[in-house]
Amino acid sequence: MTDSAFDICLINARLATLDGDAGYGLIDDGAIACRYGMIVFAGPMSALPPHALDADQVLDCGGALVTPALIDCHTHLVFGGNRAGEFEQRLEGVSYEDIARAGGGIASSVRATRAASEDELLASALPRARALMRDGVATLEIKSGYGLEHDTELRMLRVARRLGQVLGITVKTTFLAAHALPPEYADRPDDYITFICNELLPDAAAQGLVDAVDAFCERIAFTPEQTARVFETARALGLPVKLHADQLSDSGGGALAALFDGLSADHVEHTSQASVEAMAQRGTVAVLLPGAFLCLRETKLPPIEAFRRHRVPMAVATDANPGTSPLLSLRLAMALACIQFRLTPEEALRGATCHAARALGLNDRGRLVAGQRADLALWQVHEPAELCYWLAGDLLKQLVIAGHPLG
């Protein structure tokens, strides 16, 4: 870096700033000036600060659309093996719950993940993370939950941390040991919850491996009472919570997440009006996961109109996982959210940027405004709606992370 006041300046861009609560915040003939990885200016080129064009690097965007880099706020990206066979079973009419009860589902991934070394898990996760980056993602959430015992849960969290270091992106880790009941605790779910609360979660937190705590609150997983025990432990440790809520039935998951000031309630297909209101009161984000909805051939839509009416922010994520959402494109998740859930393209873009940031407890990214982290995506399209309109294809022109262009 030279004596310039700016490390990079992007010019000749069409900016979708997402500034404010509505609209894309479009600025034609726009520019962005950055210093020390943060946005200092985002606005018309005619208003560029003095000496911005003397930046260490000036990137001519050639009229490209520039948005905040995308944020995938719900993934299970670290795992062993795959479940392509179960994909076939579901197409033949076997339900997700029947597969799980027969020892498949999460239990199948647990066996494969336990058998994999840390380096093997890293090697298998890297291509998946890179695929998401190729579609504009610069911040990832990654959950544990395929170990369900001490060593493998911590191994998954360490791999998630390493992914961020290797790729130079932000990775937020979520502790999800309350994902399913491990075989060692068959018919003893309360004992397993005790193990999580007394040993596993405190140890993972002490090692600095946990950014948030999640649980699967569902009839095939854990009850609201068991989930509340995990969340009480998280609160005692000073950790925020998230929740797999109301995916297959209404267990009051949205309200439970809100009760603990949860960052988000995720899936939310069966979330009730009462839960929507509780989420609105506590600022809990609704994370929509259209990939799982598609792969499970669900028909119960999330209460989108109720979320809109009560101004509950709606994030969109891939739920990338080996069983129910083998989806490695956040942009496709955005398109599916529009097609399946009737989100507008603007809502979908906000869902994968500023609202996704909020679902991770991050207030330093997701918009193109001064003071935000300079994570930027340059696209080979002109209109923001095209990011959802095109179902596939290489639309990303350049990814900029903390003011540093990749590639």
GROMACS .gro file of C-alpha atoms in nm:
model
  407
    1MET     CA    1   0.000   0.000   0.000
    2THR     CA    2   0.126   0.347  -0.090
    3ASP     CA    3   0.058   0.683   0.073
    4SER     CA    4  -0.285   0.700  -0.091
    5ALA     CA    5  -0.578   0.758   0.141
    6PHE     CA    6  -0.762   0.475  -0.036
    7ASP     CA    7  -0.659   0.117  -0.104
    8ILE     CA    8  -0.913   0.056  -0.382
    9CYS     CA    9  -1.164   0.257  -0.581
   10LEU     CA   10  -1.430   0.099  -0.803
   11ILE     CA   11  -1.561   0.321  -1.083
   12ASN     CA   12  -1.813   0.299  -1.368
   13ALA     CA   13  -2.044   0.075  -1.166
   14ARG     CA   14  -2.418   0.039  -1.128
   15LEU     CA   15  -2.463   0.014  -0.752
   16ALA     CA   16  -2.743  -0.171  -0.574
   17THR     CA   17  -2.669  -0.024  -0.233
   18LEU     CA   18  -2.975  -0.161  -0.048
   19ASP     CA   19  -2.958   0.157   0.158
   20GLY     CA   20  -3.283   0.219   0.342
   21ASP     CA   21  -3.567  -0.023   0.409
   22ALA     CA   22  -3.709  -0.055   0.058
   23GLY     CA   23  -3.588  -0.058  -0.300
   24TYR     CA   24  -3.254  -0.156  -0.444
   25GLY     CA   25  -3.098   0.182  -0.377
   26LEU     CA   26  -2.973   0.196  -0.735
   27ILE     CA   27  -2.703   0.443  -0.833
   28ASP     CA   28  -2.606   0.462  -1.200
   29ASP     CA   29  -2.255   0.576  -1.291
   30GLY     CA   30  -2.154   0.495  -0.935
   31ALA     CA   31  -1.831   0.445  -0.749
   32ILE     CA   32  -1.705   0.290  -0.426
   33ALA     CA   33  -1.394   0.402  -0.241
   34CYS     CA   34  -1.247   0.178   0.030
   35ARG     CA   35  -0.983   0.208   0.298
   36TYR     CA   36  -0.851  -0.069   0.524
   37GLY     CA   37  -1.116  -0.311   0.402
   38MET     CA   38  -1.409  -0.080   0.473
   39ILE     CA   39  -1.632   0.128   0.246
   40VAL     CA   40  -1.555   0.498   0.284
   41PHE     CA   41  -1.776   0.620   0.001
   42ALA     CA   42  -2.051   0.467  -0.213
   43GLY     CA   43  -2.236   0.700  -0.446
   44PRO     CA   44  -2.223   0.881  -0.778
   45MET     CA   45  -1.884   0.914  -0.943
   46SER     CA   46  -1.944   1.288  -0.960
   47ALA     CA   47  -1.931   1.297  -0.578
   48LEU     CA   48  -1.614   1.093  -0.529
   49PRO     CA   49  -1.396   1.222  -0.246
   50PRO     CA   50  -1.077   1.410  -0.341
   51HIS     CA   51  -0.791   1.184  -0.448
   52ALA     CA   52  -1.009   0.871  -0.458
   53LEU     CA   53  -0.881   0.803  -0.809
   54ASP     CA   54  -0.527   0.804  -0.666
   55ALA     CA   55  -0.609   0.484  -0.478
   56ASP     CA   56  -0.357   0.202  -0.481
   57GLN     CA   57  -0.591   0.016  -0.715
   58VAL     CA   58  -0.862   0.155  -0.942
   59LEU     CA   59  -1.103  -0.106  -1.073
   60ASP     CA   60  -1.310  -0.008  -1.374
   61CYS     CA   61  -1.631  -0.209  -1.347
   62GLY     CA   62  -1.732  -0.139  -1.706
   63GLY     CA   63  -2.091  -0.070  -1.609
   64ALA     CA   64  -2.128  -0.393  -1.413
   65LEU     CA   65  -2.388  -0.425  -1.142
   66VAL     CA   66  -2.228  -0.417  -0.797
   67THR     CA   67  -2.407  -0.549  -0.489
   68PRO     CA   68  -2.292  -0.641  -0.142
   69ALA     CA   69  -2.128  -0.982  -0.154
   70LEU     CA   70  -2.376  -1.255  -0.069
   71ILE     CA   71  -2.405  -1.410   0.278
   72ASP     CA   72  -2.513  -1.773   0.322
   73CYS     CA   73  -2.646  -1.774   0.678
   74HIS     CA   74  -2.746  -2.142   0.710
   75THR     CA   75  -2.528  -2.428   0.587
   76HIS     CA   76  -2.414  -2.773   0.698
   77LEU     CA   77  -2.112  -2.760   0.470
   78VAL     CA   78  -1.876  -2.989   0.667
   79PHE     CA   79  -1.969  -3.356   0.651
   80GLY     CA   80  -1.848  -3.698   0.543
   81GLY     CA   81  -1.992  -3.901   0.256
   82ASN     CA   82  -2.315  -3.815   0.075
   83ARG     CA   83  -2.675  -3.935   0.068
   84ALA     CA   84  -2.747  -3.973  -0.303
   85GLY     CA   85  -2.913  -4.307  -0.229
   86GLU     CA   86  -3.166  -4.138  -0.004
   87PHE     CA   87  -3.237  -3.892  -0.283
   88GLU     CA   88  -3.345  -4.188  -0.491
   89GLN     CA   89  -3.554  -4.326  -0.205
   90ARG     CA   90  -3.742  -4.002  -0.164
   91LEU     CA   91  -3.815  -3.996  -0.537
   92GLU     CA   92  -3.960  -4.344  -0.497
   93GLY     CA   93  -4.198  -4.216  -0.230
   94VAL     CA   94  -4.019  -4.281   0.100
   95SER     CA   95  -4.063  -3.989   0.341
   96TYR     CA   96  -3.778  -3.805   0.511
   97GLU     CA   97  -3.912  -3.913   0.850
   98ASP     CA   98  -3.929  -4.282   0.747
   99ILE     CA   99  -3.571  -4.266   0.619
  100ALA     CA  100  -3.457  -4.113   0.946
  101ARG     CA  101  -3.637  -4.372   1.156
  102ALA     CA  102  -3.472  -4.652   0.952
  103GLY     CA  103  -3.123  -4.527   1.041
  104GLY     CA  104  -3.074  -4.304   0.741
  105GLY     CA  105  -3.093  -3.929   0.725
  106ILE     CA  106  -2.876  -3.748   0.974
  107ALA     CA  107  -2.762  -4.078   1.130
  108SER     CA  108  -2.609  -4.184   0.797
  109SER     CA  109  -2.407  -3.863   0.777
  110VAL     CA  110  -2.302  -3.906   1.139
  111ARG     CA  111  -2.142  -4.243   1.063
  112ALA     CA  112  -1.953  -4.105   0.763
  113THR     CA  113  -1.842  -3.789   0.943
  114ARG     CA  114  -1.717  -3.975   1.248
  115ALA     CA  115  -1.504  -4.192   1.020
  116ALA     CA  116  -1.340  -3.893   0.846
  117SER     CA  117  -1.025  -3.718   0.965
  118GLU     CA  118  -1.002  -3.342   1.002
  119ASP     CA  119  -0.799  -3.313   0.682
  120GLU     CA  120  -1.046  -3.534   0.494
  121LEU     CA  121  -1.337  -3.320   0.609
  122LEU     CA  122  -1.153  -3.007   0.504
  123ALA     CA  123  -1.068  -3.151   0.163
  124SER     CA  124  -1.429  -3.247   0.095
  125ALA     CA  125  -1.572  -2.915   0.219
  126LEU     CA  126  -1.337  -2.688   0.023
  127PRO     CA  127  -1.493  -2.752  -0.321
  128ARG     CA  128  -1.839  -2.691  -0.177
  129ALA     CA  129  -1.733  -2.361  -0.022
  130ARG     CA  130  -1.559  -2.256  -0.344
  131ALA     CA  131  -1.877  -2.331  -0.541
  132LEU     CA  132  -2.068  -2.092  -0.316
  133MET     CA  133  -1.798  -1.828  -0.359
  134ARG     CA  134  -1.821  -1.859  -0.738
  135ASP     CA  135  -2.181  -1.747  -0.702
  136GLY     CA  136  -2.094  -1.439  -0.498
  137VAL     CA  137  -2.073  -1.559  -0.136
  138ALA     CA  138  -1.812  -1.399   0.092
  139THR     CA  139  -1.960  -1.487   0.433
  140LEU     CA  140  -2.067  -1.836   0.540
  141GLU     CA  141  -2.232  -1.991   0.841
  142ILE     CA  142  -2.134  -2.355   0.901
  143LYS     CA  143  -2.297  -2.581   1.158
  144SER     CA  144  -2.170  -2.887   1.337
  145GLY     CA  145  -2.423  -3.163   1.408
  146TYR     CA  146  -2.294  -3.467   1.220
  147GLY     CA  147  -2.069  -3.582   1.503
  148LEU     CA  148  -2.306  -3.600   1.799
  149GLU     CA  149  -2.014  -3.687   2.024
  150HIS     CA  150  -1.731  -3.484   2.169
  151ASP     CA  151  -1.439  -3.531   1.933
  152THR     CA  152  -1.625  -3.520   1.601
  153GLU     CA  153  -1.835  -3.216   1.693
  154LEU     CA  154  -1.519  -3.023   1.781
  155ARG     CA  155  -1.344  -3.157   1.470
  156MET     CA  156  -1.624  -3.020   1.250
  157LEU     CA  157  -1.602  -2.679   1.415
  158ARG     CA  158  -1.224  -2.669   1.371
  159VAL     CA  159  -1.265  -2.753   1.003
  160ALA     CA  160  -1.515  -2.471   0.965
  161ARG     CA  161  -1.264  -2.229   1.119
  162ARG     CA  162  -0.992  -2.361   0.886
  163LEU     CA  163  -1.214  -2.311   0.581
  164GLY     CA  164  -1.235  -1.942   0.656
  165GLN     CA  165  -0.859  -1.919   0.698
  166VAL     CA  166  -0.780  -2.108   0.377
  167LEU     CA  167  -1.031  -1.922   0.161
  168GLY     CA  168  -0.995  -1.577   0.316
  169ILE     CA  169  -1.368  -1.544   0.383
  170THR     CA  170  -1.571  -1.495   0.698
  171VAL     CA  171  -1.700  -1.822   0.846
  172LYS     CA  172  -1.934  -1.811   1.143
  173THR     CA  173  -1.957  -2.139   1.334
  174THR     CA  174  -2.277  -2.273   1.487
  175PHE     CA  175  -2.283  -2.552   1.746
  176LEU     CA  176  -2.559  -2.799   1.653
  177ALA     CA  177  -2.496  -3.107   1.864
  178ALA     CA  178  -2.871  -3.113   1.937
  179HIS     CA  179  -2.933  -3.213   1.576
  180ALA     CA  180  -3.033  -3.575   1.628
  181LEU     CA  181  -3.009  -3.843   1.896
  182PRO     CA  182  -2.685  -4.041   1.862
  183PRO     CA  183  -2.695  -4.422   1.885
  184GLU     CA  184  -2.508  -4.417   2.214
  185TYR     CA  185  -2.804  -4.238   2.370
  186ALA     CA  186  -3.086  -4.437   2.209
  187ASP     CA  187  -3.409  -4.380   2.404
  188ARG     CA  188  -3.222  -4.143   2.640
  189PRO     CA  189  -3.266  -3.798   2.488
  190ASP     CA  190  -3.264  -3.618   2.822
  191ASP     CA  191  -2.930  -3.776   2.911
  192TYR     CA  192  -2.787  -3.661   2.578
  193ILE     CA  193  -2.909  -3.306   2.640
  194THR     CA  194  -2.743  -3.320   2.981
  195PHE     CA  195  -2.416  -3.426   2.815
  196ILE     CA  196  -2.443  -3.136   2.571
  197CYS     CA  197  -2.516  -2.883   2.843
  198ASN     CA  198  -2.266  -3.005   3.103
  199GLU     CA  199  -1.972  -3.112   2.887
  200LEU     CA  200  -1.980  -3.071   2.511
  201LEU     CA  201  -2.103  -2.714   2.466
  202PRO     CA  202  -1.892  -2.567   2.750
  203ASP     CA  203  -1.581  -2.738   2.612
  204ALA     CA  204  -1.645  -2.619   2.255
  205ALA     CA  205  -1.706  -2.266   2.380
  206ALA     CA  206  -1.393  -2.271   2.597
  207GLN     CA  207  -1.188  -2.360   2.288
  208GLY     CA  208  -1.328  -2.060   2.100
  209LEU     CA  209  -1.502  -2.273   1.839
  210VAL     CA  210  -1.859  -2.148   1.878
  211ASP     CA  211  -2.019  -1.829   1.747
  212ALA     CA  212  -2.382  -1.937   1.800
  213VAL     CA  213  -2.585  -2.234   1.924
  214ASP     CA  214  -2.860  -2.412   1.729
  215ALA     CA  215  -3.094  -2.708   1.783
  216PHE     CA  216  -3.342  -2.911   1.581
  217CYS     CA  217  -3.673  -2.865   1.760
  218GLU     CA  218  -3.902  -3.116   1.591
  219ARG     CA  219  -4.097  -3.434   1.661
  220ILE     CA  220  -3.818  -3.649   1.511
  221ALA     CA  221  -3.551  -3.461   1.706
  222PHE     CA  222  -3.581  -3.264   2.033
  223THR     CA  223  -3.872  -3.121   2.227
  224PRO     CA  224  -3.914  -2.751   2.310
  225GLU     CA  225  -3.825  -2.833   2.671
  226GLN     CA  226  -3.502  -3.008   2.574
  227THR     CA  227  -3.418  -2.728   2.332
  228ALA     CA  228  -3.474  -2.470   2.606
  229ARG     CA  229  -3.217  -2.647   2.825
  230VAL     CA  230  -2.956  -2.612   2.550
  231PHE     CA  231  -3.046  -2.246   2.501
  232GLU     CA  232  -3.024  -2.176   2.873
  233THR     CA  233  -2.670  -2.317   2.868
  234ALA     CA  234  -2.586  -2.104   2.565
  235ARG     CA  235  -2.716  -1.795   2.741
  236ALA     CA  236  -2.508  -1.873   3.050
  237LEU     CA  237  -2.202  -1.895   2.823
  238GLY     CA  238  -2.286  -1.565   2.654
  239LEU     CA  239  -2.362  -1.725   2.316
  240PRO     CA  240  -2.651  -1.623   2.086
  241VAL     CA  241  -2.894  -1.887   1.962
  242LYS     CA  242  -3.062  -1.989   1.637
  243LEU     CA  243  -3.319  -2.261   1.580
  244HIS     CA  244  -3.431  -2.516   1.323
  245ALA     CA  245  -3.794  -2.421   1.382
  246ASP     CA  246  -4.130  -2.548   1.263
  247GLN     CA  247  -4.003  -2.729   0.956
  248LEU     CA  248  -4.226  -3.038   0.972
  249SER     CA  249  -4.483  -2.929   1.229
  250ASP     CA  250  -4.571  -2.635   1.451
  251SER     CA  251  -4.388  -2.693   1.778
  252GLY     CA  252  -4.381  -2.326   1.868
  253GLY     CA  253  -4.021  -2.305   1.752
  254GLY     CA  254  -4.043  -1.949   1.625
  255ALA     CA  255  -4.173  -1.829   1.961
  256LEU     CA  256  -3.912  -2.035   2.146
  257ALA     CA  257  -3.632  -1.879   1.944
  258ALA     CA  258  -3.776  -1.535   2.013
  259LEU     CA  259  -3.805  -1.610   2.386
  260PHE     CA  260  -3.427  -1.649   2.396
  261ASP     CA  261  -3.373  -1.343   2.175
  262GLY     CA  262  -3.267  -1.575   1.897
  263LEU     CA  263  -3.083  -1.439   1.598
  264SER     CA  264  -3.303  -1.645   1.370
  265ALA     CA  265  -3.568  -1.913   1.332
  266ASP     CA  266  -3.494  -2.124   1.025
  267HIS     CA  267  -3.722  -2.323   0.790
  268VAL     CA  268  -4.046  -2.184   0.951
  269GLU     CA  269  -4.288  -2.350   0.709
  270HIS     CA  270  -4.533  -2.431   0.993
  271THR     CA  271  -4.470  -2.122   1.206
  272SER     CA  272  -4.788  -1.990   1.366
  273GLN     CA  273  -4.924  -1.637   1.382
  274ALA     CA  274  -4.833  -1.623   1.751
  275SER     CA  275  -4.473  -1.719   1.673
  276VAL     CA  276  -4.455  -1.460   1.394
  277GLU     CA  277  -4.565  -1.193   1.639
  278ALA     CA  278  -4.311  -1.308   1.898
  279MET     CA  279  -4.033  -1.300   1.637
  280ALA     CA  280  -4.135  -0.948   1.537
  281GLN     CA  281  -4.124  -0.828   1.897
  282ARG     CA  282  -3.777  -0.972   1.961
  283GLY     CA  283  -3.619  -0.896   1.623
  284THR     CA  284  -3.569  -1.262   1.529
  285VAL     CA  285  -3.499  -1.315   1.158
  286ALA     CA  286  -3.696  -1.573   0.960
  287VAL     CA  287  -3.449  -1.774   0.750
  288LEU     CA  288  -3.615  -1.927   0.444
  289LEU     CA  289  -3.462  -2.247   0.306
  290PRO     CA  290  -3.622  -2.318  -0.033
  291GLY     CA  291  -3.368  -2.587  -0.123
  292ALA     CA  292  -3.495  -2.819   0.151
  293PHE     CA  293  -3.853  -2.727   0.063
  294LEU     CA  294  -3.787  -2.830  -0.297
  295CYS     CA  295  -3.595  -3.151  -0.224
  296LEU     CA  296  -3.847  -3.273   0.033
  297ARG     CA  297  -4.132  -3.179  -0.202
  298GLU     CA  298  -4.303  -2.987   0.076
  299THR     CA  299  -4.630  -2.810   0.015
  300LYS     CA  300  -4.678  -2.603   0.333
  301LEU     CA  301  -4.549  -2.253   0.253
  302PRO     CA  302  -4.389  -2.033   0.518
  303PRO     CA  303  -4.621  -1.753   0.637
  304ILE     CA  304  -4.465  -1.496   0.405
  305GLU     CA  305  -4.751  -1.246   0.422
  306ALA     CA  306  -4.751  -1.259   0.802
  307PHE     CA  307  -4.376  -1.196   0.806
  308ARG     CA  308  -4.425  -0.900   0.575
  309ARG     CA  309  -4.717  -0.764   0.775
  310HIS     CA  310  -4.525  -0.780   1.102
  311ARG     CA  311  -4.199  -0.662   0.942
  312VAL     CA  312  -4.005  -0.975   1.031
  313PRO     CA  313  -3.683  -0.969   0.823
  314MET     CA  314  -3.664  -1.265   0.586
  315ALA     CA  315  -3.323  -1.409   0.504
  316VAL     CA  316  -3.257  -1.667   0.233
  317ALA     CA  317  -2.995  -1.943   0.261
  318THR     CA  318  -2.895  -2.264   0.086
  319ASP     CA  319  -2.917  -2.504   0.384
  320ALA     CA  320  -2.637  -2.684   0.195
  321ASN     CA  321  -2.631  -3.035   0.341
  322PRO     CA  322  -2.587  -3.391   0.221
  323GLY     CA  323  -2.945  -3.506   0.264
  324THR     CA  324  -3.226  -3.257   0.222
  325SER     CA  325  -3.067  -2.964   0.041
  326PRO     CA  326  -2.757  -3.052  -0.167
  327LEU     CA  327  -2.760  -2.697  -0.298
  328LEU     CA  328  -2.436  -2.511  -0.368
  329SER     CA  329  -2.572  -2.189  -0.517
  330LEU     CA  330  -2.713  -1.913  -0.300
  331ARG     CA  331  -2.826  -1.736  -0.613
  332LEU     CA  332  -3.037  -2.039  -0.705
  333ALA     CA  333  -3.178  -2.038  -0.350
  334MET     CA  334  -3.277  -1.675  -0.410
  335ALA     CA  335  -3.452  -1.773  -0.735
  336LEU     CA  336  -3.633  -2.060  -0.563
  337ALA     CA  337  -3.745  -1.825  -0.286
  338CYS     CA  338  -3.905  -1.608  -0.555
  339ILE     CA  339  -4.061  -1.897  -0.747
  340GLN     CA  340  -4.176  -2.113  -0.455
  341PHE     CA  341  -4.239  -1.859  -0.178
  342ARG     CA  342  -4.332  -1.558  -0.397
  343LEU     CA  343  -4.060  -1.330  -0.265
  344THR     CA  344  -3.980  -1.036  -0.487
  345PRO     CA  345  -3.627  -1.027  -0.633
  346GLU     CA  346  -3.555  -0.731  -0.407
  347GLU     CA  347  -3.665  -0.929  -0.100
  348ALA     CA  348  -3.450  -1.221  -0.211
  349LEU     CA  349  -3.143  -1.001  -0.258
  350ARG     CA  350  -3.194  -0.840   0.082
  351GLY     CA  351  -3.246  -1.190   0.219
  352ALA     CA  352  -2.903  -1.296   0.098
  353THR     CA  353  -2.728  -0.978   0.209
  354CYS     CA  354  -2.844  -0.741   0.485
  355HIS     CA  355  -3.103  -0.972   0.642
  356ALA     CA  356  -2.864  -1.268   0.626
  357ALA     CA  357  -2.604  -1.056   0.802
  358ARG     CA  358  -2.855  -0.982   1.077
  359ALA     CA  359  -2.930  -1.355   1.109
  360LEU     CA  360  -2.562  -1.403   1.193
  361GLY     CA  361  -2.543  -1.111   1.433
  362LEU     CA  362  -2.327  -0.912   1.191
  363ASN     CA  363  -2.397  -0.541   1.153
  364ASP     CA  364  -2.086  -0.455   0.951
  365ARG     CA  365  -2.191  -0.589   0.609
  366GLY     CA  366  -2.479  -0.644   0.370
  367ARG     CA  367  -2.518  -0.291   0.231
  368LEU     CA  368  -2.307  -0.062   0.014
  369VAL     CA  369  -2.279   0.231   0.251
  370ALA     CA  370  -1.993   0.404   0.427
  371GLY     CA  371  -1.878   0.218   0.735
  372GLN     CA  372  -1.964  -0.128   0.602
  373ARG     CA  373  -1.710  -0.398   0.527
  374ALA     CA  374  -1.596  -0.386   0.163
  375ASP     CA  375  -1.729  -0.728   0.063
  376LEU     CA  376  -1.856  -0.667  -0.290
  377ALA     CA  377  -1.990  -0.872  -0.579
  378LEU     CA  378  -1.956  -0.750  -0.939
  379TRP     CA  379  -2.207  -0.913  -1.174
  380GLN     CA  380  -2.227  -0.958  -1.549
  381VAL     CA  381  -2.586  -0.831  -1.551
  382HIS     CA  382  -2.750  -0.489  -1.553
  383GLU     CA  383  -3.071  -0.534  -1.352
  384PRO     CA  384  -3.068  -0.669  -0.994
  385ALA     CA  385  -3.371  -0.888  -1.074
  386GLU     CA  386  -3.152  -1.087  -1.314
  387LEU     CA  387  -2.974  -1.241  -1.016
  388CYS     CA  388  -3.297  -1.433  -0.949
  389TYR     CA  389  -3.422  -1.448  -1.307
  390TRP     CA  390  -3.132  -1.657  -1.438
  391LEU     CA  391  -3.156  -2.001  -1.276
  392ALA     CA  392  -2.799  -2.096  -1.357
  393GLY     CA  393  -2.494  -1.965  -1.533
  394ASP     CA  394  -2.173  -1.788  -1.447
  395LEU     CA  395  -2.297  -1.440  -1.363
  396LEU     CA  396  -2.024  -1.336  -1.120
  397LYS     CA  397  -1.761  -1.110  -1.270
  398GLN     CA  398  -1.550  -1.039  -0.962
  399LEU     CA  399  -1.564  -1.096  -0.588
  400VAL     CA  400  -1.402  -0.838  -0.360
  401ILE     CA  401  -1.341  -0.939   0.002
  402ALA     CA  402  -1.245  -0.674   0.257
  403GLY     CA  403  -1.136  -0.450  -0.030
  404HIS     CA  404  -0.921  -0.717  -0.201
  405PRO     CA  405  -1.030  -0.850  -0.543
  406LEU     CA  406  -1.009  -1.228  -0.574
  407GLY     CA  407  -0.870  -1.397  -0.879
   0.00000   0.00000   0.00000
